Coordinates of C-alpha atoms in Angstrom, one line a residue:
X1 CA 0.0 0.0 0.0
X2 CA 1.5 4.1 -0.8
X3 CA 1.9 6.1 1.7
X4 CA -0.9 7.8 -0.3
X5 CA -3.3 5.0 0.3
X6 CA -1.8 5.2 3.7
X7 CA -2.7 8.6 4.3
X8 CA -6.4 8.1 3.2
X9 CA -6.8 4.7 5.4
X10 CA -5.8 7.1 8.7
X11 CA -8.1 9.6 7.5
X12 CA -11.3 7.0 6.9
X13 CA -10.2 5.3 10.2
X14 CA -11.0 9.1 12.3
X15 CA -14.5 8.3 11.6
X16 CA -15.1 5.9 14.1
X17 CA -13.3 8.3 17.2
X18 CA -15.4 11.8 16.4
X19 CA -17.6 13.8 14.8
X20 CA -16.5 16.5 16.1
X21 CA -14.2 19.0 14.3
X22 CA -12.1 19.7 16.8
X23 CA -10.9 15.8 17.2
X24 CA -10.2 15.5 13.6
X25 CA -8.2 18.7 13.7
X26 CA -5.8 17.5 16.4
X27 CA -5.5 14.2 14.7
X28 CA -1.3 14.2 13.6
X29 CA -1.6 13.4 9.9
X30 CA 0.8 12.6 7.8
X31 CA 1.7 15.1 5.7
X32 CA 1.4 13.5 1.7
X33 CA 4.9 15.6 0.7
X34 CA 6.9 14.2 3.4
X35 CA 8.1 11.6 1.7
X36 CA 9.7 13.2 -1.0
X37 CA 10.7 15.3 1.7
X38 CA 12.8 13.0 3.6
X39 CA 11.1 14.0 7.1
X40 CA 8.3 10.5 8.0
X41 CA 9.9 8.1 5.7
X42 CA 11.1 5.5 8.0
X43 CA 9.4 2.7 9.6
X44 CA 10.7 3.5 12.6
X45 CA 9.1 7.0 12.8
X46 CA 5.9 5.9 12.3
X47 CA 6.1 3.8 15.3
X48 CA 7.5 6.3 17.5
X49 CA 4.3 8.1 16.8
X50 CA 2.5 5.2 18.3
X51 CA 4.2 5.4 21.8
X52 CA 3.8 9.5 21.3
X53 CA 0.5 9.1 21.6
X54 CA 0.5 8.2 25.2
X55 CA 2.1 11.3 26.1
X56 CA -1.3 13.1 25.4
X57 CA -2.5 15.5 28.1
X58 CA -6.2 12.6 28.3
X59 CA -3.3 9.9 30.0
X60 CA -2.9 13.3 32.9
X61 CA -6.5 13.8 33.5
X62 CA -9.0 11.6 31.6
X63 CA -7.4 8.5 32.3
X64 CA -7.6 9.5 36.3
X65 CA -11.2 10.0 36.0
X66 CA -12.1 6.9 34.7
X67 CA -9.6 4.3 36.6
X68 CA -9.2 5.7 40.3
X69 CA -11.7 8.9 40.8
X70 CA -14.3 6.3 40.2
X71 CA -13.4 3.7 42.6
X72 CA -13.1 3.5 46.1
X73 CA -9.1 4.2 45.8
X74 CA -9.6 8.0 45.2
X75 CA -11.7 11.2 45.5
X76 CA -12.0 14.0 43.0
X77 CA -10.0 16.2 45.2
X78 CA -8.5 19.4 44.6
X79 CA -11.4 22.3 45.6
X80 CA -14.6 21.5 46.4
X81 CA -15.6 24.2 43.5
X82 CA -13.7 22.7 41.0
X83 CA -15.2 19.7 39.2
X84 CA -12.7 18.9 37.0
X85 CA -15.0 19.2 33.6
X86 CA -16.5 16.0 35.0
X87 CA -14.1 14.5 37.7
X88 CA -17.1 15.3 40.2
X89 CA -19.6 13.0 38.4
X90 CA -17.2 10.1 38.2
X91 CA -16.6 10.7 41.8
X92 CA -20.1 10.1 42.5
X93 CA -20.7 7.6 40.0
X94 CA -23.2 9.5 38.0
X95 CA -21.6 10.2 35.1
X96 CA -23.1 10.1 31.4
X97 CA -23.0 9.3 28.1
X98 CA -21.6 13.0 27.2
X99 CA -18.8 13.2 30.0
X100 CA -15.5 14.2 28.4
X101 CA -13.0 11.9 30.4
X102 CA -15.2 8.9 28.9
X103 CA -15.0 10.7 25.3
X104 CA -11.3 11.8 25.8
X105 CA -10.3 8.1 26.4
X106 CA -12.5 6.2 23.6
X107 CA -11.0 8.8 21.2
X108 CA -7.1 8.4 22.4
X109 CA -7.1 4.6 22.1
X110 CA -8.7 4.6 18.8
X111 CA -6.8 6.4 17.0
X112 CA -3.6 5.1 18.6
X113 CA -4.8 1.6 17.3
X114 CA -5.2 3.4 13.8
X115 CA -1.7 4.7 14.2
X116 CA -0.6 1.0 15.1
X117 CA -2.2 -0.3 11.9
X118 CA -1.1 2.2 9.6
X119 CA 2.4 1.4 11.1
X120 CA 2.6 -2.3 10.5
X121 CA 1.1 -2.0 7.1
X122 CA 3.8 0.7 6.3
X123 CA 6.6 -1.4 7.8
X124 CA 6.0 -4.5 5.5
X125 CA 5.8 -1.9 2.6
X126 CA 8.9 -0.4 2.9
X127 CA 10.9 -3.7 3.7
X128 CA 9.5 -5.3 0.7
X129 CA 10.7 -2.2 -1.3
X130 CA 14.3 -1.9 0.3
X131 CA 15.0 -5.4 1.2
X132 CA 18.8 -4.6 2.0
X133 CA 17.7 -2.1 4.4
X134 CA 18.4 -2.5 8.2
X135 CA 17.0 -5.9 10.4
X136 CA 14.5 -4.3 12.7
X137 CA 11.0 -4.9 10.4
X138 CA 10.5 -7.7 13.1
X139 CA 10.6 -5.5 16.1
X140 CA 8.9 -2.7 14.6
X141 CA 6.1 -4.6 13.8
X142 CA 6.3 -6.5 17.0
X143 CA 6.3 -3.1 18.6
X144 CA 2.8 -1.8 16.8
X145 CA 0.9 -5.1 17.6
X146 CA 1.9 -4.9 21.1
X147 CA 0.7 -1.4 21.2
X148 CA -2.4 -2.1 19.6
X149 CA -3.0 -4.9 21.5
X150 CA -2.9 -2.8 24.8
X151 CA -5.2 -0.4 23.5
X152 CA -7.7 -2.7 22.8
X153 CA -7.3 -4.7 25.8
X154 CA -8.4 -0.8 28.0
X155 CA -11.0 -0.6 25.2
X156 CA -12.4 -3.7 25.9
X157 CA -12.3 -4.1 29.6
X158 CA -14.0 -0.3 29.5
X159 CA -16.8 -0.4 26.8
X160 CA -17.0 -4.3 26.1
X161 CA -18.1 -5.1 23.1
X162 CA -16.4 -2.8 20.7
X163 CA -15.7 -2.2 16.8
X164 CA -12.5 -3.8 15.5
X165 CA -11.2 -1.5 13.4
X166 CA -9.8 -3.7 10.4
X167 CA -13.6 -5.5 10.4
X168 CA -15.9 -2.5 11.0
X169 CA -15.7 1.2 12.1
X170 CA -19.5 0.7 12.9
X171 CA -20.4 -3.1 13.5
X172 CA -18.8 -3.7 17.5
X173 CA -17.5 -7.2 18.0
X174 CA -18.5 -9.3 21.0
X175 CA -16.0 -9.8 23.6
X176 CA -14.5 -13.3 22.9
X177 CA -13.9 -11.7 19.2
X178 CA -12.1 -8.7 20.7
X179 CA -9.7 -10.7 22.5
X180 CA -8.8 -13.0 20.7
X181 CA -7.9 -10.0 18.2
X182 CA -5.7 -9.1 21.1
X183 CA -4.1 -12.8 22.0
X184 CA -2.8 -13.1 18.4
X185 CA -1.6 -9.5 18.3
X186 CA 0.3 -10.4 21.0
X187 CA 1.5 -14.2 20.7
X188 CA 2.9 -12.7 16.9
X189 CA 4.6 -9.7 19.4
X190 CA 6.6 -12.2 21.5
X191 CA 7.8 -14.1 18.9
X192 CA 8.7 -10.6 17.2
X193 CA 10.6 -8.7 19.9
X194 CA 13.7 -8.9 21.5
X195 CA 14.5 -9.5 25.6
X196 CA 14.4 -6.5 27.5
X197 CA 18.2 -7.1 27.8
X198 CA 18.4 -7.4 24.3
X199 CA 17.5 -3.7 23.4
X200 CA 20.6 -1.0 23.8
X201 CA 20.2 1.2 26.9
X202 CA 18.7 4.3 24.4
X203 CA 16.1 2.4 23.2
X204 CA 15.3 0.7 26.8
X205 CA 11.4 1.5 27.7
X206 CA 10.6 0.0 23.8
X207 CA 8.2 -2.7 24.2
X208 CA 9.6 -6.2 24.7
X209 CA 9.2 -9.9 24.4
X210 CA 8.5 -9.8 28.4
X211 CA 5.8 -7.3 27.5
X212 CA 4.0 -9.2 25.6
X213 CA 4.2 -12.1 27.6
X214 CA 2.9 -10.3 30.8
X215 CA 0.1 -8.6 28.8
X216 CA -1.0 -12.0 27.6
X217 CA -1.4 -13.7 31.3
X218 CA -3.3 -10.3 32.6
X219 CA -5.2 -10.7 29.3
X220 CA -6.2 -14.3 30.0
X221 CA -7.2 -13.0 33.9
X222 CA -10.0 -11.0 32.8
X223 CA -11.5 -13.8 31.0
X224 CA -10.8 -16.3 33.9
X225 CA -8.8 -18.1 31.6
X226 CA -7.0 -19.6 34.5
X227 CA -4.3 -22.2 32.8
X228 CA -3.7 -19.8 30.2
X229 CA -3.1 -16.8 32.6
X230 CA -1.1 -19.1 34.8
X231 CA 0.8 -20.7 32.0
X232 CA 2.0 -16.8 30.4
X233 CA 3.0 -15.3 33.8
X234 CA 4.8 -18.2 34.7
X235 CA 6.9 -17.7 31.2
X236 CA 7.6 -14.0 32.8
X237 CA 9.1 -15.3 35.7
X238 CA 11.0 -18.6 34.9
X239 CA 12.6 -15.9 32.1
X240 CA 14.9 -14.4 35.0
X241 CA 14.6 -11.3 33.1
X242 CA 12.3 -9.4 36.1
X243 CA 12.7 -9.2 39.7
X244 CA 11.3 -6.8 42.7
X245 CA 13.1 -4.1 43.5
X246 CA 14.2 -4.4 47.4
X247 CA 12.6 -0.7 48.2
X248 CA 9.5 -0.6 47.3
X249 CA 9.1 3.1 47.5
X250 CA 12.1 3.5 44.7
X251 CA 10.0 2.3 42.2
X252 CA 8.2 5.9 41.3
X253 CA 11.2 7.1 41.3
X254 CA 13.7 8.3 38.3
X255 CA 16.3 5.9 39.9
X256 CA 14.5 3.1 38.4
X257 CA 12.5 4.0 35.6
X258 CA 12.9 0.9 33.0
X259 CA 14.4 -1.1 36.0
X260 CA 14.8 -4.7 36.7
X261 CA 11.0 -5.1 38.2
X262 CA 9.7 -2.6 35.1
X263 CA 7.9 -4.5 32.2
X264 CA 6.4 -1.9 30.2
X265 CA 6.2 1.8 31.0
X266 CA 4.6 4.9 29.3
X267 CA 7.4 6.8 28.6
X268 CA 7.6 10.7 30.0
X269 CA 10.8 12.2 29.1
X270 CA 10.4 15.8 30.1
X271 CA 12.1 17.8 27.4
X272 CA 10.9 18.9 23.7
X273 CA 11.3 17.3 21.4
X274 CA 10.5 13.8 23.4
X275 CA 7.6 15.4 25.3
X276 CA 6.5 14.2 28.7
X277 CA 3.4 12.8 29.5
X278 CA 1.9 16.6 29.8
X279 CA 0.9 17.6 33.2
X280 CA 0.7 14.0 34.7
X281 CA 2.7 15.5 37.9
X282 CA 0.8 18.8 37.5
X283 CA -2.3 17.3 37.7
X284 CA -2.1 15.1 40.9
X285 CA 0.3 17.9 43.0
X286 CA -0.5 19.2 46.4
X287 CA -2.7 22.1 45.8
X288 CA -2.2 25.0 48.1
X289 CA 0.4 26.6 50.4
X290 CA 3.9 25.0 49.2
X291 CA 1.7 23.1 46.5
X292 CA 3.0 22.2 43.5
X293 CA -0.3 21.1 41.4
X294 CA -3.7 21.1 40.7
X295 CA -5.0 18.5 43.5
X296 CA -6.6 15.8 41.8
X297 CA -7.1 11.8 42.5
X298 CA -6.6 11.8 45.9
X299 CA -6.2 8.6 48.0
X300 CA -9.2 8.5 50.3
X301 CA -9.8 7.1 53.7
X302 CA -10.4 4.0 53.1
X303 CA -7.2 3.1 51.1
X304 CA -5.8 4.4 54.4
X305 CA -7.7 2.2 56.6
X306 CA -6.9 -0.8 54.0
X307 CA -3.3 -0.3 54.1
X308 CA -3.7 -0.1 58.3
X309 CA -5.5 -3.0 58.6
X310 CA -2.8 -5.4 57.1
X311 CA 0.0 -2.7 58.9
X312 CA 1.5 -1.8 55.7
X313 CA 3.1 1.3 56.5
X314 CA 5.5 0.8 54.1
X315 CA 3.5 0.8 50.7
X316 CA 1.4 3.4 52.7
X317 CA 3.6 6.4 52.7
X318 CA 5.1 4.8 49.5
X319 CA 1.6 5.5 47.8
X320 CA 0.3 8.7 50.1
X321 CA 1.9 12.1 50.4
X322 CA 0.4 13.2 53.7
X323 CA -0.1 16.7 54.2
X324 CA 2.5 18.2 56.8
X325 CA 5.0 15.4 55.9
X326 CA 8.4 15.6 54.5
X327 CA 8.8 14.1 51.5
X328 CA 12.0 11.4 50.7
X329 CA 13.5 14.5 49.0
X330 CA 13.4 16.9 51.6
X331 CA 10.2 18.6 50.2
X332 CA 8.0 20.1 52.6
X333 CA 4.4 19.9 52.4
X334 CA 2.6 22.8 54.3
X335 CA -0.1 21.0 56.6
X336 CA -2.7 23.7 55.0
X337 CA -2.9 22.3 51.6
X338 CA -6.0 22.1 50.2
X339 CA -6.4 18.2 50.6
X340 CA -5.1 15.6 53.6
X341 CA -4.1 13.2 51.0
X342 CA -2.0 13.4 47.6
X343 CA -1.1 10.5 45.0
X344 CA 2.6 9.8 45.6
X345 CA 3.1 7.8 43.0
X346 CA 3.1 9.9 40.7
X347 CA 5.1 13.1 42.6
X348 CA 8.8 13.9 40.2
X349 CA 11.1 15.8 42.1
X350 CA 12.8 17.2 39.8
X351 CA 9.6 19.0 37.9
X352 CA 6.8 18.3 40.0
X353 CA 4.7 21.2 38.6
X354 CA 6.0 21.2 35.0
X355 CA 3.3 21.0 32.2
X356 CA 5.8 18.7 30.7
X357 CA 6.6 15.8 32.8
X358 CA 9.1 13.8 33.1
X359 CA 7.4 11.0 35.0
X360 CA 6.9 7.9 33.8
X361 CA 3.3 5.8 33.9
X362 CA 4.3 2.3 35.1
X363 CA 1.9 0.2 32.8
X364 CA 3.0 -3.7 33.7
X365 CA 5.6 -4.3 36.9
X366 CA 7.3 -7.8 38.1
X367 CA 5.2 -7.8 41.4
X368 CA 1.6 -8.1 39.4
X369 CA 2.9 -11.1 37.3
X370 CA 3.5 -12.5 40.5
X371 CA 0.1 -11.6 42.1
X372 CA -1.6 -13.1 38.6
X373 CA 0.5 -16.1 38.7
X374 CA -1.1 -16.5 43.1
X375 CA -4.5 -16.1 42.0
X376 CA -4.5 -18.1 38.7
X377 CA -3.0 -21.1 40.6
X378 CA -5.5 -20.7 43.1
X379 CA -8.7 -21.1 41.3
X380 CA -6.7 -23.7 39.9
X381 CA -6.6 -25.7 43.1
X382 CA -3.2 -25.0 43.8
X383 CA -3.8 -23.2 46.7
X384 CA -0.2 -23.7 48.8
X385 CA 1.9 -23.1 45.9
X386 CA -0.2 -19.5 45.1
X387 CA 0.5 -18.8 49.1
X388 CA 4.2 -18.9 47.9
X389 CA 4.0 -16.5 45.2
X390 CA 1.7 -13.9 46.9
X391 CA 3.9 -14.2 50.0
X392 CA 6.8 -12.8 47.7
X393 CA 4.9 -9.5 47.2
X394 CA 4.6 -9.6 50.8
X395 CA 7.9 -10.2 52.4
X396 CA 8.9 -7.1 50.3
X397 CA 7.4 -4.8 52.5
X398 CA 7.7 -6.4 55.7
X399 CA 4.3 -7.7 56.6
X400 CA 3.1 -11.2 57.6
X401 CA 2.7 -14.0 55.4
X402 CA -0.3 -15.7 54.0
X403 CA -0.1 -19.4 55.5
X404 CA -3.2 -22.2 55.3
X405 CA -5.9 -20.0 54.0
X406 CA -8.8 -21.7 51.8
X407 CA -9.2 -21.4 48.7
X408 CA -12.1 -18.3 49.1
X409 CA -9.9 -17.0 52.3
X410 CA -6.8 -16.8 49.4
X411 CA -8.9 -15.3 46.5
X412 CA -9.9 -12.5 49.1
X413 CA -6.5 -12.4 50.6
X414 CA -4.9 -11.8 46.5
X415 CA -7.8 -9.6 45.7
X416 CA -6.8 -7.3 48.9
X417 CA -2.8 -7.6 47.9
X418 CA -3.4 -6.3 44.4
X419 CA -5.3 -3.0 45.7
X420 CA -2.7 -2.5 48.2
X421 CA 0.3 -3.3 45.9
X422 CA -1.2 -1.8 42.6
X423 CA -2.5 1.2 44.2
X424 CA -3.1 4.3 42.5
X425 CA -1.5 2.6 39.7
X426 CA -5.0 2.6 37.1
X427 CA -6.4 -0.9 37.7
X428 CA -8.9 -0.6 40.9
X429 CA -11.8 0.3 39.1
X430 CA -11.2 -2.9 36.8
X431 CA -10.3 -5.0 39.5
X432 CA -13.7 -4.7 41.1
X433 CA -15.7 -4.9 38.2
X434 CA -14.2 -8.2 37.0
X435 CA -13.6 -9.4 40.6
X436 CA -18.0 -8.9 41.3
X437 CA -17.3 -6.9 43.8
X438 CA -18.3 -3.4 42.5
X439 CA -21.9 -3.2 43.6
X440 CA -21.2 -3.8 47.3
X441 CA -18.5 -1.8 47.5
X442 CA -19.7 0.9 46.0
X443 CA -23.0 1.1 47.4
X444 CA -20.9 0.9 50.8
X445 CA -19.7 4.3 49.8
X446 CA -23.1 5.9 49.1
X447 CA -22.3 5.5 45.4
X448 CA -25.6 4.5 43.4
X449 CA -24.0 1.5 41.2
X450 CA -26.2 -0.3 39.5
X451 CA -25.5 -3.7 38.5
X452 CA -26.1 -4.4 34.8
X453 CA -25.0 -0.3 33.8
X454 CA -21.8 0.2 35.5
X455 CA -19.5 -2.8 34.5
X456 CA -19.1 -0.9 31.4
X457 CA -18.6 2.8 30.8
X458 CA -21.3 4.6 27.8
X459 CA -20.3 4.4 24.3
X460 CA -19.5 8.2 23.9
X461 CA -22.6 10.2 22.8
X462 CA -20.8 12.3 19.8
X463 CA -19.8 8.6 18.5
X464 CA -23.5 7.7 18.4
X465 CA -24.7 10.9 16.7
X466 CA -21.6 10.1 14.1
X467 CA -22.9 6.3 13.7
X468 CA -26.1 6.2 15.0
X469 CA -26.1 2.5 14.3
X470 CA -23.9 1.6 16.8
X471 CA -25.8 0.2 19.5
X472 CA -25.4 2.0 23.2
X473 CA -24.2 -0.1 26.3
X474 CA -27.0 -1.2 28.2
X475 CA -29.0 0.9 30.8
X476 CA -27.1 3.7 29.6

């Protein structure tokens, strides 16, 4: 295919994330003189563009709306006067079909699976043009279909049932299709990419055979696909590739960005023209005296009073910046700060209130395999040998082990770990909805969750009014 028949692919593809003007003009399109021009001619800038896309400004705000504001894990925060376009009504679980985070998210994955597409079909082209050309078609197209794998796999857990784009921009594809898109995308990705100890140290935070691998067993969790889920973490860590870092509360930290428990990573490198994920610190500062941010997605009480109850101090005041406290680098925070409770995880010192980051979004980390590895051998039956593995995620911080628990006692026991260890790290909301326990925990909180509507967020209302075909979630 031309890049001219590329160009008009990307452009058809936009149908399906807007009909609004403004989406389509933000859309990065390849300009049709640039390859005479010498400037987007390369394979390997067209999948640059694909990780670019998750530096957008939606993965600072949106994406906090609609994985922790939600849940029990966070409140809206910042001032009570400012809703945050429509932080408020995720707060309060009473969001809509219009709400912008829901919109802002819908549109980012989609066209970064166009972008992923457009990039593979590009690759092929150009190797099968310039065969004596460098080696890397493998990786690079290893490196889209991981990509586009992840973006489906937050599309589907979030909407279910969802157009595949190469099938239909209109017609949405059940659930078992959609995945299964996603499980070939990434079995061809781990055959495709190198070791994480393969890639050079500049191109370290490139997505990676590991990757791929730890996607896949998460993947197979949320369809209770328990062998399978079992089966791909354990390839993670019988690799020797990962292992924990011994402090837990490094691992936000610069100091081990890409590290030796990092699997995959949104990349935020702070500087133009490798732009960092824009206003991710910014968003989720202290706001106030001494504050450096806006205030948003803070921890609430309860995460508190879960972290107390197992005496976890350590992944505590790793997750929470307390108003009042000092901070590991010697920042202050004044105890009059808008909020008792900030996100710690994703505090930078170094630029804490810069529009453009340089923080990283930790995507996949060594200690989940290990807590998807506990619970798939659980339901398996294999109830000792999961102790073992979930007791490695504990010994790290210092608490008590796990030791003769049933089967239900474990499965409530791993369920607990992975809101403690995962924390503020985008998964809670997802967690309880595939877990069942959303309804009860909600409605615990005075949220008005209703069982058969809020397992899935609404298909976006501008999307309907563009392809009014495309049926609506139900009791939305």
């Amino acid at each position: 295919m031309r890049l001219k028949n590329l160009i008009h692919l990307l452009l058809f593809s936009l149908i399906i994330v807007s009909c609004d003007e403004e989406f389509v003009e933000d859309v990065e399109i390849v300009d049709p003189t640039a390859e005479e021009r010498g400037e987007f001619n390369v394979p390997v800038d067209f999948v640059n563009g694909i990780y670019g896309r998750h530096t957008d400004f939606a993965y600072a705000f949106s994406y906090l709306g609609i994985t922790e504001i939600i849940s029990d894990n966070a409140d809206k925060g910042s001032a009570p006067t400012d809703t945050g376009a429509d932080k408020n009504l995720l707060d309060g679980l009473t969001h809509t079909t219009s709400v912008p985070s829901v919109r802002a998210m819908w549109t980012q994955w989609y066209k970064t699976i166009g972008r992923a597409t457009l990039s593979i079909e590009f690759t092929e082209e150009f190797y099968t043009e310039n065969p004596d050309s460098d080696n890397l078609e493998d990786r690079l197209i290893g490196e889209a279909k991981f990509l586009r794998a992840l973006n489906y796999f937050w599309l589907v857990r979030s909407f279910g049932p969802i157009p595949l784009q190469h099938v239909s921009l209109v017609e949405r594809a059940p659930v078992e299709e959609v995945y299964a898109y996603i499980e070939q995308d990434l079995t061809d990705a781990i055959q495709l990419l190198p070791a994480k100890g393969e890639y050079a140290a500049s191109d370290l935070g490139r997505a990676t055979s590991g990757a791929a691998q730890a996607l896949l067993s998460k993947v197979h969790l949320y369809q209770e696909d328990w062998q399978a889920a079992a089966d791909a973490a354990n390839s993670v860590i019988t690799s020797g590739t990962y292992e924990l870092e011994d402090d837990y509360a490094t691992i936000w930290r610069e100091s081990t960005e890409n590290g030796r428990e990092s699997i995959f990573e949104l990349q935020g490198r702070g500087e133009i023209p490798a732009h960092g994920i824009q206003q991710y610190s910014s968003t989720q500062g202290a706001r106030g005296p001494s504050g450096w941010g806006w205030g948003f997605n803070t921890p609430t009480e309860d995460l508190v009073n879960a972290f107390d109850s197992e005496e976890d101090e350590i992944r505590k005041n790793a997750t929470i910046v307390f108003a009042g406290e000092t901070l590991w680098d010697g920042r202050e925070v004044d105890p009059a700060v808008e909020n008792p409770r900030y996100n710690e995880k994703a505090y930078s010192s170094d630029n804490a209130g810069e529009g453009d980051g340089d923080k990283n979004i930790r995507v996949l980390r060594y200690a989940e395999v290990l807590l998807i590895y506990a619970e798939a051998l659980n339901e398996l039956g294999q109830t000792a040998q999961a102790e073992d593995f979930l007791n490695m995620v504990r010994e790290r911080v210092d608490i008590a082990p796990k030791t003769g628990l049933s089967q239900e006692a474990l499965r409530q026991a791993i369920w607990k770990e992975r809101r403690l260890e995962l924390a503020m790290e985008h998964d809670r909301w997802f967690d309880l909805i595939r877990t069942g326990e959303a309804a009860e925990v909600m409605q615990e909180h005075g949220k008005p969750f209703q069982t058969g509507k809020h397992e899935l967020f609404p298909i976006p209302n501008d999307q309907l009014i563009q392809t009014p075909e495309m049926e609506q979630n139900p009791g939305w």
